[in-house]
Amino acid sequence: MYRSDVVGSLLRPAYLKEARQRHESGELSDSEFKRIEDRAVDEAVALQERAGIDVVTDGEMRRYAFYGHLVDATEGFDKLGGWAIPFRNEAGEELVQKRPLVVSRLRRKRHMCAEEFTYLRARTSRPGKTTLVSAQQAAAYYDGDKSKSAYPTIDAYLADLVDLLRGEVEELIRLGCVYIQIDSPQYTALLDPDLRDGYRKRGNDPDRLLDLSIEMDNAVISNHPGITFGLHLCRGNNQSKFYARGDYGPITKVFRQTRFQRFLLEYDDERSGGFEPLTQVPDDRTIVLGLVSSKQAALESKSELIHRIKEASAVIPSERLALSPQCGFASTMEGNLLTLEDQEAKLRLVAETARECLRDEE
């Protein structure tokens, strides 16, 4: 039972962003770039250990975005060829990010997360977690017109995708990973009417996709005794902007019908709704409350967090609760609008609050 958790990504240091640009332009060799990535991972691990977080990640330092491991390790994607999705903030400001697009049959070039995990494993004595994109997230990379030369139907594409992800889970377990998190912000896209229309326009029925996504997630994580599987749900995270809003009510079958033991849920503001949908979570599962914002620099008060944990414990017993930031700090390489100091303060707050408010329940 990990009482304090992180979702995955951490802010990329400036030197890593610069090195990635130089590597992509051919100015930096693979081996030189790898050494710089290693340095960034070492610093990310040290940060989480200093902050006192129970379980650590590599900060996703080797990825250009949280889904980058799929695109970089798999032949068949056009990195920026997919439909553009608008992210916005409460002030109405927008940015648009293009998604990948599947354009040819999928083929594994290398394992997506093996290097990430084996390096992390050697750098910390704390439990390490690996994050893996969900098949449901990658369903958005199919376009009924542009992808049909590769796959005549989305079902054919998703069948190959699930096979790849199952193989990735099996490889991580073989390497000794005991905590695997599946990232699936697209589940909450099914709460938003505009995004649901976007799926329909590309040949995907959003209601069918919810059921299919549950089936795919269960197929990917399968049945591996002794391995903890977490599911992270959020409403978009890109440079402190989001793409969806709404409570979890319409998708509570995700809680009831999937095999995940931990649900890492965004709960940092009113866009997430209340805790009532958590009554649908089975009694043997853990809820990781994402109460600390990774989007806003302002530091939450410990008393506020404790108050909200007590509110949640009226719905879910506190022995089944943990605490984390609401999402990663850098789902894309650019990162959210916080400083490295802001990030560390928030991680410390998560760890300290979990120790004070949740440890006594063990």
CSV table of N, CA, C and O in Angstrom, one decimal, residues 299-360:
chain,number,residue,atom,x,y,z
A,299,LEU,N,0.7,26.8,-3.9
A,299,LEU,CA,0.8,25.6,-3.1
A,299,LEU,C,-0.4,25.5,-2.2
A,299,LEU,O,-0.8,26.4,-1.5
A,300,GLU,N,-1.0,24.3,-2.3
A,300,GLU,CA,-2.2,24.0,-1.5
A,300,GLU,C,-1.8,24.0,0.0
A,300,GLU,O,-0.6,23.7,0.3
A,301,SER,N,-2.8,24.3,0.9
A,301,SER,CA,-2.5,24.2,2.3
A,301,SER,C,-2.7,22.8,2.8
A,301,SER,O,-3.6,22.1,2.3
A,302,LYS,N,-1.9,22.4,3.7
A,302,LYS,CA,-2.1,21.0,4.3
A,302,LYS,C,-3.4,20.8,4.9
A,302,LYS,O,-4.1,19.8,4.8
A,303,SER,N,-3.9,21.9,5.6
A,303,SER,CA,-5.2,21.8,6.3
A,303,SER,C,-6.3,21.6,5.2
A,303,SER,O,-7.3,20.8,5.5
A,304,GLU,N,-6.2,22.2,4.1
A,304,GLU,CA,-7.2,22.1,3.0
A,304,GLU,C,-7.2,20.6,2.5
A,304,GLU,O,-8.2,20.0,2.3
A,305,LEU,N,-6.0,20.1,2.3
A,305,LEU,CA,-5.9,18.7,1.8
A,305,LEU,C,-6.5,17.7,2.8
A,305,LEU,O,-7.2,16.8,2.5
A,306,ILE,N,-6.2,17.9,4.1
A,306,ILE,CA,-6.7,17.0,5.1
A,306,ILE,C,-8.2,17.1,5.2
A,306,ILE,O,-8.9,16.1,5.3
A,307,HIS,N,-8.8,18.3,5.0
A,307,HIS,CA,-10.2,18.5,4.9
A,307,HIS,C,-10.8,17.7,3.8
A,307,HIS,O,-11.8,17.0,4.0
A,308,ARG,N,-10.2,17.8,2.6
A,308,ARG,CA,-10.7,17.1,1.5
A,308,ARG,C,-10.6,15.5,1.6
A,308,ARG,O,-11.4,14.8,1.2
A,309,ILE,N,-9.5,15.1,2.2
A,309,ILE,CA,-9.3,13.7,2.5
A,309,ILE,C,-10.5,13.2,3.4
A,309,ILE,O,-11.0,12.1,3.2
A,310,LYS,N,-10.8,14.0,4.4
A,310,LYS,CA,-11.9,13.6,5.3
A,310,LYS,C,-13.2,13.5,4.6
A,310,LYS,O,-14.0,12.7,4.8
A,311,GLU,N,-13.4,14.5,3.6
A,311,GLU,CA,-14.6,14.4,2.8
A,311,GLU,C,-14.7,13.1,2.0
A,311,GLU,O,-15.7,12.5,1.9
A,312,ALA,N,-13.6,12.8,1.4
A,312,ALA,CA,-13.5,11.5,0.6
A,312,ALA,C,-13.8,10.3,1.5
A,312,ALA,O,-14.4,9.3,1.1
A,313,SER,N,-13.2,10.4,2.7
A,313,SER,CA,-13.3,9.2,3.6
A,313,SER,C,-14.8,8.9,4.1
A,313,SER,O,-15.1,7.9,4.6
A,314,ALA,N,-15.6,9.9,3.9
A,314,ALA,CA,-17.1,9.7,4.1
A,314,ALA,C,-17.7,8.8,3.1
A,314,ALA,O,-18.8,8.2,3.3
A,315,VAL,N,-17.0,8.7,1.9
A,315,VAL,CA,-17.5,7.8,0.8
A,315,VAL,C,-16.6,6.5,0.7
A,315,VAL,O,-17.2,5.5,0.5
A,316,ILE,N,-15.3,6.7,0.9
A,316,ILE,CA,-14.4,5.5,0.8
A,316,ILE,C,-13.6,5.5,2.1
A,316,ILE,O,-13.0,6.5,2.5
A,317,PRO,N,-13.6,4.4,2.8
A,317,PRO,CA,-12.8,4.3,4.0
A,317,PRO,C,-11.4,4.8,3.8
A,317,PRO,O,-10.7,4.5,2.8
A,318,SER,N,-10.8,5.5,4.8
A,318,SER,CA,-9.5,6.1,4.6
A,318,SER,C,-8.4,5.1,4.5
A,318,SER,O,-7.4,5.4,3.9
A,319,GLU,N,-8.6,3.9,5.0
A,319,GLU,CA,-7.6,2.8,4.8
A,319,GLU,C,-7.4,2.5,3.3
A,319,GLU,O,-6.5,1.8,2.9
A,320,ARG,N,-8.4,2.9,2.4
A,320,ARG,CA,-8.3,2.6,1.0
A,320,ARG,C,-7.9,3.8,0.2
A,320,ARG,O,-8.0,3.9,-1.0
A,321,LEU,N,-7.4,4.9,0.9
A,321,LEU,CA,-7.1,6.1,0.2
A,321,LEU,C,-5.6,6.4,0.2
A,321,LEU,O,-4.8,5.9,1.1
A,322,ALA,N,-5.1,7.0,-0.8
A,322,ALA,CA,-3.7,7.5,-0.9
A,322,ALA,C,-3.8,8.9,-1.5
A,322,ALA,O,-4.9,9.4,-1.9
A,323,LEU,N,-2.6,9.5,-1.7
A,323,LEU,CA,-2.6,10.9,-2.1
A,323,LEU,C,-1.5,11.1,-3.2
A,323,LEU,O,-0.4,10.5,-3.1
A,324,SER,N,-1.8,12.0,-4.2
A,324,SER,CA,-0.8,12.3,-5.2
A,324,SER,C,-1.2,13.6,-5.9
A,324,SER,O,-2.2,14.2,-5.6
A,325,PRO,N,-0.3,14.1,-6.7
A,325,PRO,CA,-0.7,15.2,-7.6
A,325,PRO,C,-1.8,14.8,-8.5
A,325,PRO,O,-1.9,13.5,-8.7
A,326,GLN,N,-2.5,15.7,-9.1
A,326,GLN,CA,-3.7,15.3,-9.9
A,326,GLN,C,-3.3,14.7,-11.3
A,326,GLN,O,-4.0,14.0,-11.9
A,327,CYS,N,-2.1,15.1,-11.7
A,327,CYS,CA,-1.6,14.5,-13.0
A,327,CYS,C,-0.1,14.7,-13.0
A,327,CYS,O,0.5,15.1,-12.0
A,328,GLY,N,0.6,14.4,-14.1
A,328,GLY,CA,2.0,14.6,-14.2
A,328,GLY,C,2.3,16.1,-14.3
A,328,GLY,O,1.4,16.9,-14.6
A,329,PHE,N,3.5,16.5,-14.1
A,329,PHE,CA,3.9,17.9,-14.2
A,329,PHE,C,4.3,18.2,-15.6
A,329,PHE,O,4.4,19.4,-15.9
A,330,ALA,N,4.5,17.2,-16.4
A,330,ALA,CA,4.9,17.5,-17.8
A,330,ALA,C,4.5,16.4,-18.7
A,330,ALA,O,5.3,15.6,-19.2
A,331,SER,N,3.2,16.3,-19.0
A,331,SER,CA,2.7,15.3,-19.9
A,331,SER,C,3.2,15.5,-21.3
A,331,SER,O,3.3,14.5,-22.0
A,332,THR,N,3.6,16.7,-21.6
A,332,THR,CA,4.4,16.9,-22.8
A,332,THR,C,5.7,17.6,-22.4
A,332,THR,O,5.9,18.1,-21.3
A,333,MET,N,6.7,17.5,-23.3
A,333,MET,CA,8.0,18.0,-23.0
A,333,MET,C,8.1,19.4,-22.5
A,333,MET,O,8.9,19.8,-21.6
A,334,GLU,N,7.2,20.3,-23.0
A,334,GLU,CA,7.2,21.7,-22.6
A,334,GLU,C,6.9,21.8,-21.1
A,334,GLU,O,7.5,22.7,-20.4
A,335,GLY,N,6.1,21.0,-20.5
A,335,GLY,CA,5.8,21.1,-19.1
A,335,GLY,C,4.8,22.1,-18.7
A,335,GLY,O,4.4,23.0,-19.5
A,336,ASN,N,4.2,21.9,-17.5
A,336,ASN,CA,3.2,22.9,-17.0
A,336,ASN,C,3.9,24.2,-16.5
A,336,ASN,O,5.2,24.2,-16.4
A,337,LEU,N,3.1,25.2,-16.2
A,337,LEU,CA,3.6,26.5,-15.9
A,337,LEU,C,4.0,26.6,-14.4
A,337,LEU,O,3.4,27.4,-13.6
A,338,LEU,N,4.9,25.8,-14.0
A,338,LEU,CA,5.5,25.8,-12.6
A,338,LEU,C,7.0,25.8,-12.7
A,338,LEU,O,7.6,25.4,-13.7
A,339,THR,N,7.6,26.2,-11.6
A,339,THR,CA,9.1,26.1,-11.5
A,339,THR,C,9.5,24.7,-10.9
A,339,THR,O,8.6,24.0,-10.3
A,340,LEU,N,10.7,24.4,-11.0
A,340,LEU,CA,11.2,23.2,-10.3
A,340,LEU,C,11.0,23.3,-8.8
A,340,LEU,O,10.8,22.3,-8.2
A,341,GLU,N,11.1,24.5,-8.3
A,341,GLU,CA,10.9,24.7,-6.9
A,341,GLU,C,9.5,24.4,-6.5
A,341,GLU,O,9.2,23.8,-5.4
A,342,ASP,N,8.6,24.9,-7.3
A,342,ASP,CA,7.1,24.7,-7.1
A,342,ASP,C,6.8,23.2,-7.1
A,342,ASP,O,6.1,22.7,-6.2
A,343,GLN,N,7.4,22.5,-8.0
A,343,GLN,CA,7.2,21.0,-8.2
A,343,GLN,C,7.7,20.3,-6.9
A,343,GLN,O,7.0,19.4,-6.4
A,344,GLU,N,8.9,20.6,-6.4
A,344,GLU,CA,9.4,20.0,-5.3
A,344,GLU,C,8.5,20.3,-4.0
A,344,GLU,O,8.3,19.4,-3.2
A,345,ALA,N,8.1,21.5,-3.9
A,345,ALA,CA,7.2,21.8,-2.7
A,345,ALA,C,5.9,21.0,-2.8
A,345,ALA,O,5.4,20.6,-1.7
A,346,LYS,N,5.4,20.8,-3.9
A,346,LYS,CA,4.1,20.1,-4.0
A,346,LYS,C,4.3,18.6,-3.7
A,346,LYS,O,3.5,17.9,-3.1
A,347,LEU,N,5.5,18.0,-4.2
A,347,LEU,CA,5.8,16.6,-3.9
A,347,LEU,C,6.0,16.4,-2.4
A,347,LEU,O,5.5,15.5,-1.8
A,348,ARG,N,6.7,17.4,-1.8
A,348,ARG,CA,6.9,17.3,-0.3
A,348,ARG,C,5.5,17.4,0.4
A,348,ARG,O,5.3,16.7,1.4
A,349,LEU,N,4.7,18.2,0.0
A,349,LEU,CA,3.3,18.4,0.6
A,349,LEU,C,2.5,17.1,0.5
A,349,LEU,O,1.9,16.7,1.4
A,350,VAL,N,2.6,16.4,-0.7
A,350,VAL,CA,1.9,15.2,-0.9
A,350,VAL,C,2.4,14.2,0.2
A,350,VAL,O,1.7,13.5,0.9
A,351,ALA,N,3.8,14.0,0.2
A,351,ALA,CA,4.4,13.0,1.1
A,351,ALA,C,4.1,13.3,2.6
A,351,ALA,O,3.7,12.4,3.4
A,352,GLU,N,4.2,14.6,3.0
A,352,GLU,CA,4.0,14.9,4.4
A,352,GLU,C,2.5,14.8,4.8
A,352,GLU,O,2.2,14.3,5.9
A,353,THR,N,1.6,15.2,3.9
A,353,THR,CA,0.2,15.0,4.2
A,353,THR,C,-0.2,13.6,4.3
A,353,THR,O,-1.0,13.2,5.2
A,354,ALA,N,0.3,12.8,3.4
A,354,ALA,CA,0.0,11.3,3.4
A,354,ALA,C,0.5,10.7,4.7
A,354,ALA,O,-0.2,9.9,5.4
A,355,ARG,N,1.7,11.1,5.1
A,355,ARG,CA,2.2,10.5,6.4
A,355,ARG,C,1.4,10.9,7.6
A,355,ARG,O,1.1,10.1,8.5
A,356,GLU,N,1.0,12.2,7.6
A,356,GLU,CA,0.3,12.7,8.8
A,356,GLU,C,-1.2,12.2,8.8
A,356,GLU,O,-1.8,11.9,9.9
A,357,CYS,N,-1.8,12.1,7.6
A,357,CYS,CA,-3.3,11.9,7.6
A,357,CYS,C,-3.6,10.5,7.3
A,357,CYS,O,-4.7,10.0,7.7
A,358,LEU,N,-2.8,9.7,6.7
A,358,LEU,CA,-3.2,8.4,6.2
A,358,LEU,C,-2.3,7.2,6.9
A,358,LEU,O,-2.8,6.1,6.9
A,359,ARG,N,-1.1,7.5,7.4
A,359,ARG,CA,-0.3,6.4,7.9
A,359,ARG,C,-0.9,5.8,9.1
A,359,ARG,O,-0.8,4.6,9.2
A,360,ASP,N,-1.6,6.5,9.9
A,360,ASP,CA,-2.2,5.9,11.1
A,360,ASP,C,-3.2,4.9,10.9
A,360,ASP,O,-3.7,4.2,11.7
